[in-house]
Short mmCIF file of the C-alpha atoms (twelve columns), coordinates in Angstrom:
data_MODEL
# 
_entry.id   MODEL 
# 
loop_
_atom_site.group_PDB 
_atom_site.id 
_atom_site.type_symbol 
_atom_site.label_atom_id 
_atom_site.label_alt_id 
_atom_site.label_comp_id 
_atom_site.label_asym_id 
_atom_site.label_seq_id 
_atom_site.Cartn_x 
_atom_site.Cartn_y 
_atom_site.Cartn_z 
_atom_site.pdbx_PDB_model_num 
ATOM 1   C CA . MET A 1   144.683 122.277 83.690  1 
ATOM 2   C CA . SER A 2   143.965 125.045 86.202  1 
ATOM 3   C CA . GLN A 3   146.012 128.176 86.605  1 
ATOM 4   C CA . ASN A 4   147.210 126.991 89.996  1 
ATOM 5   C CA . ASP A 5   148.650 123.821 88.439  1 
ATOM 6   C CA . THR A 6   150.902 125.915 86.216  1 
ATOM 7   C CA . MET A 7   151.974 128.252 89.007  1 
ATOM 8   C CA . PHE A 8   152.932 125.861 91.794  1 
ATOM 9   C CA . PRO A 9   154.798 122.533 91.705  1 
ATOM 10  C CA . GLN A 10  152.881 119.675 93.321  1 
ATOM 11  C CA . LEU A 11  153.847 118.127 96.633  1 
ATOM 12  C CA . ASP A 12  154.576 114.407 96.729  1 
ATOM 13  C CA . SER A 13  153.653 112.553 99.923  1 
ATOM 14  C CA . ASP A 14  157.078 110.858 99.858  1 
ATOM 15  C CA . LEU A 15  158.675 114.268 100.354 1 
ATOM 16  C CA . LEU A 16  156.554 114.852 103.444 1 
ATOM 17  C CA . ARG A 17  157.385 111.384 104.807 1 
ATOM 18  C CA . SER A 18  161.098 112.132 104.403 1 
ATOM 19  C CA . PHE A 19  160.630 115.503 106.101 1 
ATOM 20  C CA . LEU A 20  158.834 113.868 109.050 1 
ATOM 21  C CA . ALA A 21  161.461 111.138 109.427 1 
ATOM 22  C CA . VAL A 22  164.358 113.617 109.449 1 
ATOM 23  C CA . ALA A 23  162.523 115.951 111.837 1 
ATOM 24  C CA . LYS A 24  161.865 113.105 114.288 1 
ATOM 25  C CA . ALA A 25  165.351 111.572 114.034 1 
ATOM 26  C CA . GLY A 26  167.238 114.868 114.241 1 
ATOM 27  C CA . SER A 27  169.533 114.031 111.319 1 
ATOM 28  C CA . VAL A 28  169.316 113.070 107.660 1 
ATOM 29  C CA . SER A 29  171.262 109.850 108.175 1 
ATOM 30  C CA . ALA A 30  169.049 108.636 111.032 1 
ATOM 31  C CA . GLY A 31  165.925 109.672 109.119 1 
ATOM 32  C CA . ALA A 32  167.107 107.715 106.084 1 
ATOM 33  C CA . ALA A 33  167.646 104.622 108.240 1 
ATOM 34  C CA . ARG A 34  164.081 104.855 109.523 1 
ATOM 35  C CA . LEU A 35  162.779 105.015 105.937 1 
ATOM 36  C CA . LEU A 36  165.089 102.215 104.728 1 
ATOM 37  C CA . ARG A 37  166.582 104.587 102.136 1 
ATOM 38  C CA . THR A 38  170.014 105.989 101.426 1 
ATOM 39  C CA . GLN A 39  171.126 109.211 103.049 1 
ATOM 40  C CA . SER A 40  171.687 110.885 99.671  1 
ATOM 41  C CA . ALA A 41  168.172 110.000 98.470  1 
ATOM 42  C CA . VAL A 42  166.538 111.458 101.583 1 
ATOM 43  C CA . SER A 43  168.775 114.529 101.444 1 
ATOM 44  C CA . LEU A 44  167.658 115.173 97.868  1 
ATOM 45  C CA . GLN A 45  164.011 114.787 98.886  1 
ATOM 46  C CA . VAL A 46  164.415 117.326 101.671 1 
ATOM 47  C CA . GLN A 47  166.098 119.734 99.264  1 
ATOM 48  C CA . LYS A 48  163.314 119.263 96.724  1 
ATOM 49  C CA . LEU A 49  160.678 119.927 99.386  1 
ATOM 50  C CA . GLU A 50  162.483 123.117 100.433 1 
ATOM 51  C CA . GLU A 51  162.582 124.224 96.792  1 
ATOM 52  C CA . ILE A 52  158.857 123.570 96.350  1 
ATOM 53  C CA . VAL A 53  157.816 125.538 99.440  1 
ATOM 54  C CA . ALA A 54  160.576 128.105 98.851  1 
ATOM 55  C CA . GLN A 55  161.589 127.939 102.510 1 
ATOM 56  C CA . GLN A 56  164.482 126.542 104.521 1 
ATOM 57  C CA . LEU A 57  162.964 123.857 106.739 1 
ATOM 58  C CA . PHE A 58  166.065 122.705 108.636 1 
ATOM 59  C CA . ASP A 59  169.096 124.373 110.171 1 
ATOM 60  C CA . ARG A 60  172.124 122.212 109.440 1 
ATOM 61  C CA . HIS A 61  174.819 121.809 112.090 1 
ATOM 62  C CA . GLY A 62  177.652 119.442 112.864 1 
ATOM 63  C CA . ARG A 63  175.589 116.997 114.894 1 
ATOM 64  C CA . GLY A 64  172.517 116.891 112.695 1 
ATOM 65  C CA . VAL A 65  169.605 119.178 111.890 1 
ATOM 66  C CA . SER A 66  166.925 121.131 113.730 1 
ATOM 67  C CA . LEU A 67  163.680 122.605 112.473 1 
ATOM 68  C CA . THR A 68  163.511 126.244 111.454 1 
ATOM 69  C CA . ALA A 69  160.432 128.320 112.285 1 
ATOM 70  C CA . ARG A 70  159.015 127.403 108.858 1 
ATOM 71  C CA . GLY A 71  159.814 123.761 109.502 1 
ATOM 72  C CA . GLU A 72  157.915 123.878 112.788 1 
ATOM 73  C CA . GLN A 73  154.986 125.412 110.882 1 
ATOM 74  C CA . LEU A 74  155.013 122.596 108.322 1 
ATOM 75  C CA . LEU A 75  155.350 119.772 110.871 1 
ATOM 76  C CA . PRO A 76  151.698 119.411 112.010 1 
ATOM 77  C CA . ILE A 77  150.443 119.917 108.454 1 
ATOM 78  C CA . ALA A 78  152.731 117.180 107.123 1 
ATOM 79  C CA . ARG A 79  151.581 114.801 109.864 1 
ATOM 80  C CA . GLN A 80  147.927 115.438 109.032 1 
ATOM 81  C CA . VAL A 81  148.467 114.871 105.312 1 
ATOM 82  C CA . VAL A 82  150.433 111.646 105.738 1 
ATOM 83  C CA . GLU A 83  148.004 110.238 108.320 1 
ATOM 84  C CA . ALA A 84  145.051 111.114 106.081 1 
ATOM 85  C CA . LEU A 85  146.614 109.352 103.097 1 
ATOM 86  C CA . ASP A 86  147.347 106.241 105.166 1 
ATOM 87  C CA . GLN A 87  143.763 106.168 106.396 1 
ATOM 88  C CA . VAL A 88  142.468 106.476 102.828 1 
ATOM 89  C CA . VAL A 89  144.431 103.362 101.849 1 
ATOM 90  C CA . ILE A 90  143.059 101.475 104.850 1 
ATOM 91  C CA . ALA A 91  139.475 102.583 104.178 1 
ATOM 92  C CA . MET A 92  139.499 101.854 100.442 1 
ATOM 93  C CA . ARG A 93  141.101 98.416  100.820 1 
ATOM 94  C CA . GLY A 94  138.545 97.066  103.274 1 
ATOM 95  C CA . PRO A 95  135.502 95.457  101.579 1 
ATOM 96  C CA . ASP A 96  133.628 93.894  104.502 1 
ATOM 97  C CA . ASP A 97  133.514 93.593  108.250 1 
ATOM 98  C CA . LYS A 98  134.743 89.991  108.367 1 
ATOM 99  C CA . SER A 99  138.040 90.585  106.568 1 
ATOM 100 C CA . GLU A 100 139.802 92.736  109.140 1 
ATOM 101 C CA . ILE A 101 142.482 92.528  111.784 1 
ATOM 102 C CA . ARG A 102 143.092 94.752  114.793 1 
ATOM 103 C CA . PHE A 103 146.752 95.584  115.356 1 
ATOM 104 C CA . GLY A 104 148.410 97.339  118.291 1 
ATOM 105 C CA . MET A 105 151.906 98.843  118.387 1 
ATOM 106 C CA . PRO A 106 153.875 101.333 120.528 1 
ATOM 107 C CA . GLU A 107 153.297 104.949 119.468 1 
ATOM 108 C CA . GLU A 108 157.051 105.615 119.183 1 
ATOM 109 C CA . TYR A 109 157.106 103.440 116.053 1 
ATOM 110 C CA . SER A 110 154.060 105.038 114.415 1 
ATOM 111 C CA . ASP A 111 156.067 107.107 111.940 1 
ATOM 112 C CA . THR A 112 158.944 104.662 111.419 1 
ATOM 113 C CA . LEU A 113 157.726 101.046 111.269 1 
ATOM 114 C CA . LEU A 114 154.023 101.651 110.704 1 
ATOM 115 C CA . PRO A 115 154.107 103.100 107.138 1 
ATOM 116 C CA . SER A 116 156.082 100.092 105.860 1 
ATOM 117 C CA . ILE A 117 153.832 97.660  107.740 1 
ATOM 118 C CA . LEU A 118 150.675 99.216  106.283 1 
ATOM 119 C CA . SER A 119 152.136 99.269  102.787 1 
ATOM 120 C CA . GLY A 120 153.231 95.634  102.968 1 
ATOM 121 C CA . PHE A 121 149.925 94.464  104.406 1 
ATOM 122 C CA . SER A 122 147.826 96.301  101.801 1 
ATOM 123 C CA . GLN A 123 149.882 94.683  99.020  1 
ATOM 124 C CA . GLU A 124 149.654 91.160  100.446 1 
ATOM 125 C CA . GLN A 125 146.050 91.406  101.674 1 
ATOM 126 C CA . PRO A 126 144.291 93.871  99.333  1 
ATOM 127 C CA . GLY A 127 140.856 92.652  100.392 1 
ATOM 128 C CA . ALA A 128 141.441 93.118  104.122 1 
ATOM 129 C CA . ARG A 129 141.135 95.992  106.544 1 
ATOM 130 C CA . ILE A 130 143.669 96.697  109.265 1 
ATOM 131 C CA . LEU A 131 142.591 98.671  112.328 1 
ATOM 132 C CA . VAL A 132 145.615 100.204 114.048 1 
ATOM 133 C CA . ARG A 133 145.852 101.186 117.697 1 
ATOM 134 C CA . CYS A 134 148.980 103.084 118.759 1 
ATOM 135 C CA . GLY A 135 149.615 103.370 122.477 1 
ATOM 136 C CA . ALA A 136 151.852 102.202 125.302 1 
ATOM 137 C CA . SER A 137 153.157 98.633  125.407 1 
ATOM 138 C CA . VAL A 138 151.687 98.151  128.867 1 
ATOM 139 C CA . GLU A 139 148.148 98.492  127.416 1 
ATOM 140 C CA . PHE A 140 148.351 95.671  124.899 1 
ATOM 141 C CA . PRO A 141 148.391 92.435  126.989 1 
ATOM 142 C CA . VAL A 142 145.126 93.490  128.613 1 
ATOM 143 C CA . ALA A 143 143.600 94.447  125.241 1 
ATOM 144 C CA . LEU A 144 144.636 91.091  123.737 1 
ATOM 145 C CA . ALA A 145 143.206 89.142  126.661 1 
ATOM 146 C CA . ALA A 146 139.941 91.094  126.434 1 
ATOM 147 C CA . GLY A 147 139.632 90.435  122.708 1 
ATOM 148 C CA . ASP A 148 139.991 94.106  121.802 1 
ATOM 149 C CA . LEU A 149 143.089 93.395  119.678 1 
ATOM 150 C CA . ASP A 150 144.045 90.472  117.441 1 
ATOM 151 C CA . ILE A 151 147.805 90.960  117.413 1 
ATOM 152 C CA . ALA A 152 150.209 93.416  119.017 1 
ATOM 153 C CA . LEU A 153 153.846 94.443  118.780 1 
ATOM 154 C CA . HIS A 154 154.969 95.426  122.262 1 
ATOM 155 C CA . ALA A 155 157.761 95.394  124.836 1 
ATOM 156 C CA . PRO A 156 156.709 93.241  127.824 1 
ATOM 157 C CA . GLU A 157 158.480 93.039  131.151 1 
ATOM 158 C CA . ASN A 158 158.706 89.247  130.803 1 
ATOM 159 C CA . VAL A 159 158.541 87.170  127.604 1 
ATOM 160 C CA . THR A 160 156.072 84.270  127.727 1 
ATOM 161 C CA . ALA A 161 155.586 81.159  125.603 1 
ATOM 162 C CA . ASP A 162 152.836 82.983  123.682 1 
ATOM 163 C CA . ASP A 163 155.210 85.736  122.558 1 
ATOM 164 C CA . THR A 164 157.340 85.698  119.406 1 
ATOM 165 C CA . VAL A 165 160.518 87.737  119.854 1 
ATOM 166 C CA . VAL A 166 161.216 89.953  116.829 1 
ATOM 167 C CA . HIS A 167 163.906 92.270  118.196 1 
ATOM 168 C CA . ARG A 168 166.258 92.734  121.133 1 
ATOM 169 C CA . GLU A 169 168.245 95.852  121.956 1 
ATOM 170 C CA . ALA A 170 169.995 97.394  124.913 1 
ATOM 171 C CA . ALA A 171 168.264 99.894  127.155 1 
ATOM 172 C CA . ILE A 172 170.722 102.755 127.602 1 
ATOM 173 C CA . TRP A 173 171.163 105.712 129.916 1 
ATOM 174 C CA . ALA A 174 171.107 108.738 127.636 1 
ATOM 175 C CA . GLY A 175 172.057 112.371 127.997 1 
ATOM 176 C CA . SER A 176 172.178 115.454 125.810 1 
ATOM 177 C CA . ALA A 177 174.940 115.614 123.226 1 
ATOM 178 C CA . PHE A 178 175.393 119.288 124.150 1 
ATOM 179 C CA . HIS A 179 175.211 119.220 127.959 1 
ATOM 180 C CA . GLU A 180 176.830 117.255 130.804 1 
ATOM 181 C CA . ILE A 181 174.416 116.901 133.701 1 
ATOM 182 C CA . GLU A 182 174.913 113.236 134.597 1 
ATOM 183 C CA . HIS A 183 177.177 114.107 137.525 1 
ATOM 184 C CA . ARG A 184 174.623 116.375 139.208 1 
ATOM 185 C CA . ARG A 185 173.135 115.215 142.474 1 
ATOM 186 C CA . PRO A 186 170.318 114.824 142.834 1 
ATOM 187 C CA . LEU A 187 170.384 113.392 139.320 1 
ATOM 188 C CA . PRO A 188 167.652 114.992 137.141 1 
ATOM 189 C CA . VAL A 189 165.692 112.186 135.460 1 
ATOM 190 C CA . ALA A 190 163.012 112.109 132.727 1 
ATOM 191 C CA . LEU A 191 160.618 109.142 132.829 1 
ATOM 192 C CA . PHE A 192 157.325 107.918 131.430 1 
ATOM 193 C CA . ASP A 193 154.284 109.031 133.387 1 
ATOM 194 C CA . ARG A 194 152.176 105.941 132.697 1 
ATOM 195 C CA . ALA A 195 152.100 102.684 134.660 1 
ATOM 196 C CA . CYS A 196 155.146 101.483 132.719 1 
ATOM 197 C CA . TRP A 197 157.325 98.665  133.985 1 
ATOM 198 C CA . TRP A 198 160.439 100.428 132.630 1 
ATOM 199 C CA . ARG A 199 159.712 103.385 134.884 1 
ATOM 200 C CA . GLU A 200 159.496 101.157 137.945 1 
ATOM 201 C CA . ARG A 201 162.625 99.228  136.956 1 
ATOM 202 C CA . CYS A 202 164.643 102.428 136.536 1 
ATOM 203 C CA . LEU A 203 163.565 103.818 139.888 1 
ATOM 204 C CA . ASP A 204 164.226 100.512 141.632 1 
ATOM 205 C CA . LEU A 205 167.714 100.225 140.121 1 
ATOM 206 C CA . LEU A 206 168.586 103.830 140.985 1 
ATOM 207 C CA . GLN A 207 167.545 103.271 144.593 1 
ATOM 208 C CA . LYS A 208 169.504 100.006 144.858 1 
ATOM 209 C CA . ALA A 209 172.582 101.727 143.374 1 
ATOM 210 C CA . GLY A 210 172.303 104.477 145.956 1 
ATOM 211 C CA . VAL A 211 171.956 107.238 143.357 1 
ATOM 212 C CA . ASP A 212 170.326 110.411 144.652 1 
ATOM 213 C CA . TYR A 213 167.827 111.454 141.976 1 
ATOM 214 C CA . GLU A 214 164.781 113.605 141.303 1 
ATOM 215 C CA . ILE A 215 162.169 113.269 138.556 1 
ATOM 216 C CA . VAL A 216 162.114 116.596 136.700 1 
ATOM 217 C CA . CYS A 217 160.087 115.608 133.640 1 
ATOM 218 C CA . THR A 218 157.502 112.973 132.770 1 
ATOM 219 C CA . SER A 219 155.947 112.141 129.421 1 
ATOM 220 C CA . GLU A 220 153.527 109.623 127.928 1 
ATOM 221 C CA . SER A 221 155.828 109.064 124.945 1 
ATOM 222 C CA . VAL A 222 159.413 108.245 124.007 1 
ATOM 223 C CA . ALA A 223 159.482 111.483 122.007 1 
ATOM 224 C CA . GLY A 224 158.722 113.526 125.125 1 
ATOM 225 C CA . VAL A 225 161.396 111.810 127.222 1 
ATOM 226 C CA . ARG A 226 163.909 112.186 124.390 1 
ATOM 227 C CA . ALA A 227 163.095 115.893 124.042 1 
ATOM 228 C CA . ALA A 228 163.846 116.457 127.733 1 
ATOM 229 C CA . ILE A 229 167.129 114.590 127.347 1 
ATOM 230 C CA . SER A 230 168.080 116.510 124.193 1 
ATOM 231 C CA . ALA A 231 167.340 119.822 125.900 1 
ATOM 232 C CA . GLY A 232 169.802 118.981 128.657 1 
ATOM 233 C CA . ILE A 233 167.315 119.181 131.533 1 
ATOM 234 C CA . ALA A 234 167.441 115.472 132.424 1 
ATOM 235 C CA . VAL A 235 168.965 112.087 131.728 1 
ATOM 236 C CA . GLY A 236 166.752 109.137 130.855 1 
ATOM 237 C CA . VAL A 237 166.506 105.640 129.463 1 
ATOM 238 C CA . LEU A 238 166.094 105.019 125.738 1 
ATOM 239 C CA . PRO A 239 166.404 102.022 123.431 1 
ATOM 240 C CA . GLN A 240 169.276 102.357 120.969 1 
ATOM 241 C CA . SER A 241 166.821 102.765 118.068 1 
ATOM 242 C CA . ALA A 242 165.410 105.943 119.674 1 
ATOM 243 C CA . PHE A 243 168.786 107.737 119.724 1 
ATOM 244 C CA . THR A 244 169.393 110.788 117.518 1 
ATOM 245 C CA . ASP A 245 172.427 112.973 116.946 1 
ATOM 246 C CA . ARG A 246 171.220 115.173 119.802 1 
ATOM 247 C CA . VAL A 247 171.506 112.308 122.305 1 
ATOM 248 C CA . ARG A 248 174.580 110.457 123.553 1 
ATOM 249 C CA . ARG A 249 175.190 107.315 125.545 1 
ATOM 250 C CA . LEU A 250 176.257 107.974 129.130 1 
ATOM 251 C CA . SER A 251 179.344 106.209 130.448 1 
ATOM 252 C CA . ASP A 252 178.904 107.125 134.114 1 
ATOM 253 C CA . VAL A 253 179.766 103.931 136.025 1 
ATOM 254 C CA . THR A 254 177.595 104.986 138.985 1 
ATOM 255 C CA . LEU A 255 174.452 104.511 136.894 1 
ATOM 256 C CA . PRO A 256 173.011 100.975 137.149 1 
ATOM 257 C CA . GLN A 257 172.997 98.541  134.240 1 
ATOM 258 C CA . LEU A 258 169.543 98.280  132.656 1 
ATOM 259 C CA . GLY A 259 169.620 95.104  130.594 1 
ATOM 260 C CA . GLU A 260 167.733 94.948  127.320 1 
ATOM 261 C CA . THR A 261 164.342 95.739  125.892 1 
ATOM 262 C CA . VAL A 262 162.591 93.048  123.846 1 
ATOM 263 C CA . LEU A 263 159.981 93.603  121.153 1 
ATOM 264 C CA . VAL A 264 157.549 90.717  120.778 1 
ATOM 265 C CA . LEU A 265 154.485 89.856  118.725 1 
ATOM 266 C CA . THR A 266 151.544 88.403  120.650 1 
ATOM 267 C CA . ARG A 267 148.241 87.125  119.221 1 
ATOM 268 C CA . SER A 268 144.879 86.773  120.849 1 
ATOM 269 C CA . ALA A 269 143.252 83.341  120.767 1 
ATOM 270 C CA . ALA A 270 140.549 84.634  118.418 1 
ATOM 271 C CA . ALA A 271 142.858 86.293  115.878 1 
ATOM 272 C CA . PRO A 272 142.043 85.454  112.213 1 
ATOM 273 C CA . ASN A 273 144.852 83.022  111.397 1 
ATOM 274 C CA . CYS A 274 145.466 83.919  107.751 1 
ATOM 275 C CA . LEU A 275 145.591 87.663  108.327 1 
ATOM 276 C CA . ALA A 276 147.545 87.276  111.565 1 
ATOM 277 C CA . ASP A 277 150.164 85.069  109.846 1 
ATOM 278 C CA . SER A 278 150.534 87.602  107.040 1 
ATOM 279 C CA . LEU A 279 150.752 90.602  109.343 1 
ATOM 280 C CA . ALA A 280 153.203 88.891  111.697 1 
ATOM 281 C CA . ALA A 281 155.529 88.081  108.790 1 
ATOM 282 C CA . ILE A 282 155.364 91.677  107.521 1 
ATOM 283 C CA . VAL A 283 156.044 93.150  110.968 1 
ATOM 284 C CA . SER A 284 159.016 90.812  111.543 1 
ATOM 285 C CA . LYS A 285 160.451 91.633  108.122 1 
ATOM 286 C CA . THR A 286 160.062 95.381  108.680 1 
ATOM 287 C CA . VAL A 287 161.699 95.295  112.103 1 
ATOM 288 C CA . ARG A 288 164.630 93.239  110.770 1 
ATOM 289 C CA . ALA A 289 165.094 95.656  107.871 1 
ATOM 290 C CA . VAL A 290 165.253 98.651  110.213 1 
ATOM 291 C CA . GLU A 291 167.608 96.763  112.548 1 
ATOM 292 C CA . SER A 292 169.992 95.971  109.679 1 
ATOM 293 C CA . THR A 293 170.268 99.649  108.710 1 
ATOM 294 C CA . ALA A 294 170.763 100.916 112.263 1 
# 
């Protein structure tokens, strides 16, 4: 045993995963729901991590938690470590080029659903390799049709006969829990900056409702839109699962109704049936488990 082993306690990757989940969700309870664990268990893991690094990583407040300066310093390191460990599992499990499946999913679920999906797939298909592509939902139908992906979890504008619905939830106008800007006109709005059908739907509905608005922030990700909302510089549209304690549902009746967002699984015609069946079952089970704890 080296001298360093006796001087410093060792970090467990589970502690870093708990830290990342709480940091993203903005509260221990929401982070625990994302990890499918109890709030007390995740709280203890965060405390243990803070003891190991001898630093306070979160500021606790009535509505949740926020990262301290030390927490912000740890955040990119924790992401690198967890991503590296996940890639090691993927690399070591894959024996040959034929036993693989290419899976696409929205980037906003990369640190919530993806770890459980990868874990479940590696246990059920230890001789297979899974190649993961995280991006925007709008990219995946084209990638499936071109044969670049075998199966994808995504949120289409319209559900087709080839899609298997795994989750439905309301799309909600959201604002900061600490600011009231929804009555400003023009209404400051945060939206996605990609060719996203949700962006076009929101703008179309705002125009039809006669709401004077201006786009003050755009982002490629849900996290970026949510950050603008949390900061109180804009309102925006989020699925219920993307809410944190720093975000609240807006009740302004002048804002148009948005309907729901639907998550579906879609396969390409050339997808390997056995692996696709296994992965589809794991994805559906993971999404249902997260839904039941929300």
